[in-house]
Coordinates of C-alpha atoms in Angstrom, one line a residue:
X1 CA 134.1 181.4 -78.2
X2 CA 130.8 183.0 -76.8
X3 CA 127.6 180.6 -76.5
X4 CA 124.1 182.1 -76.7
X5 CA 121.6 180.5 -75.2
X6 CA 117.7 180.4 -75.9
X7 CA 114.8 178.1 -75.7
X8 CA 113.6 176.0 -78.3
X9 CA 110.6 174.0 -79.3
X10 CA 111.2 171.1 -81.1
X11 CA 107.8 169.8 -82.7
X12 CA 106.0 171.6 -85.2
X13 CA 102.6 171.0 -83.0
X14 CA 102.6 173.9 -80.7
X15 CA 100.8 172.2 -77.9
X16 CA 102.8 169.1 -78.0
X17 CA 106.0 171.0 -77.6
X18 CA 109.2 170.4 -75.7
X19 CA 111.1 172.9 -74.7
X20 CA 114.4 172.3 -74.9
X21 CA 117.6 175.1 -73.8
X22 CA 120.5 175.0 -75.9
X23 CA 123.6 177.3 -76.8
X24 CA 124.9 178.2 -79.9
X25 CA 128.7 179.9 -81.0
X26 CA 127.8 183.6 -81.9
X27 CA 128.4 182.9 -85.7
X28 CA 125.4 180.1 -85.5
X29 CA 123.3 182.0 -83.5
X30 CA 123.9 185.1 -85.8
X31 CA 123.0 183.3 -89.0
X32 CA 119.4 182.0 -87.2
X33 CA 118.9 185.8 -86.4
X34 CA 119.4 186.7 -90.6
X35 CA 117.1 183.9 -91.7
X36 CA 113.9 185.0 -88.8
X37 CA 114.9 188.6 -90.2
X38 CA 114.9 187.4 -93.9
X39 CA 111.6 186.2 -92.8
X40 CA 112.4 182.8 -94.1
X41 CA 111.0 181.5 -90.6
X42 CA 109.0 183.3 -88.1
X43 CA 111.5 182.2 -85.3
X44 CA 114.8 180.3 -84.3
X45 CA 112.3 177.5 -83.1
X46 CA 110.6 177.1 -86.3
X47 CA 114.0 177.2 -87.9
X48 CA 115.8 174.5 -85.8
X49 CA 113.2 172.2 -86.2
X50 CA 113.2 172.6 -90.4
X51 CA 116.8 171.8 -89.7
X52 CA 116.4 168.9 -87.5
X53 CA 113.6 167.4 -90.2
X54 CA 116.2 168.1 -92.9
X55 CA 119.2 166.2 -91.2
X56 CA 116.6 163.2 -90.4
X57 CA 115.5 162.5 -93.7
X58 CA 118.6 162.7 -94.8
X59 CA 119.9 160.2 -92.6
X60 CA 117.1 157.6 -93.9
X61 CA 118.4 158.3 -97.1
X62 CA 122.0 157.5 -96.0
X63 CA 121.0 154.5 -94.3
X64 CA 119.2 153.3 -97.3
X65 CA 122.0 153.6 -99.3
X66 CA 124.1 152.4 -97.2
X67 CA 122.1 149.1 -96.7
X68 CA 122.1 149.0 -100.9
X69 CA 125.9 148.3 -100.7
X70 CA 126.3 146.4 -97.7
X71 CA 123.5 144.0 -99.8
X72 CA 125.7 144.7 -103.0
X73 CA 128.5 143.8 -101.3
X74 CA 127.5 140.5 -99.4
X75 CA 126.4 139.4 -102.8
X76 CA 130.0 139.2 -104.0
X77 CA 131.4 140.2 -107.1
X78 CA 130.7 139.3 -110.5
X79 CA 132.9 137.5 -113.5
X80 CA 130.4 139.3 -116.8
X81 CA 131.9 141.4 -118.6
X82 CA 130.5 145.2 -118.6
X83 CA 128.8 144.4 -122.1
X84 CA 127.1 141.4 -120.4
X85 CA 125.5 143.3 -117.5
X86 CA 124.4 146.1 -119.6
X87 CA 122.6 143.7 -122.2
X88 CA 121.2 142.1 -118.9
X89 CA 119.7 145.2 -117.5
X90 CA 118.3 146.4 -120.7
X91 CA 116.4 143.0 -121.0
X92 CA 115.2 144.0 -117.4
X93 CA 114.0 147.4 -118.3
X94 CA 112.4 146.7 -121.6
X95 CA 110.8 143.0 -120.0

């Protein structure tokens, strides 16, 4: 397997950057040369840090979630029956 390597800025702020050297299989580094050339970004830089915002708010999403059914969960189970917590949520969404 053959890395590339190349330099990267990480923040979107050009003169708060840091540059950062990483390396990439040839099949990663390949598709980041067809997006700059689709012109979908104007560099691998610009590109890695879309992907890097992507991948963090989707991990507070994640988390979220995952705290909604560690919550759901510590709150046990309950004994209605599914007609019971249906009527109960529509009386919660009409007030």
């Amino acid at each position: 397997m053959e890395l590339i390597h190349f330099w990267c800025n990480f923040t979107p702020n050009y003169n708060d950057m840091a540059r950062q050297s990483i390396s990439l299989t040839e099949p990663n580094d390949e598709w980041l040369k067809n997006q700059v050339d689709k012109k979908e970004y104007s560099s691998k830089s610009e590109l890695v840090n879309d992907l890097i915002r992507q991948a963090r708010k989707q991990q507070v999403q994640v988390d979220w979630i995952r705290a909604k059914i560690e919550k759901a969960e510590a709150n046990g189970f309950t004994e209605d029956s599914k007609e019971a917590i249906l009527a109960q949520s529509k009386s919660l969404l009409n007030g």
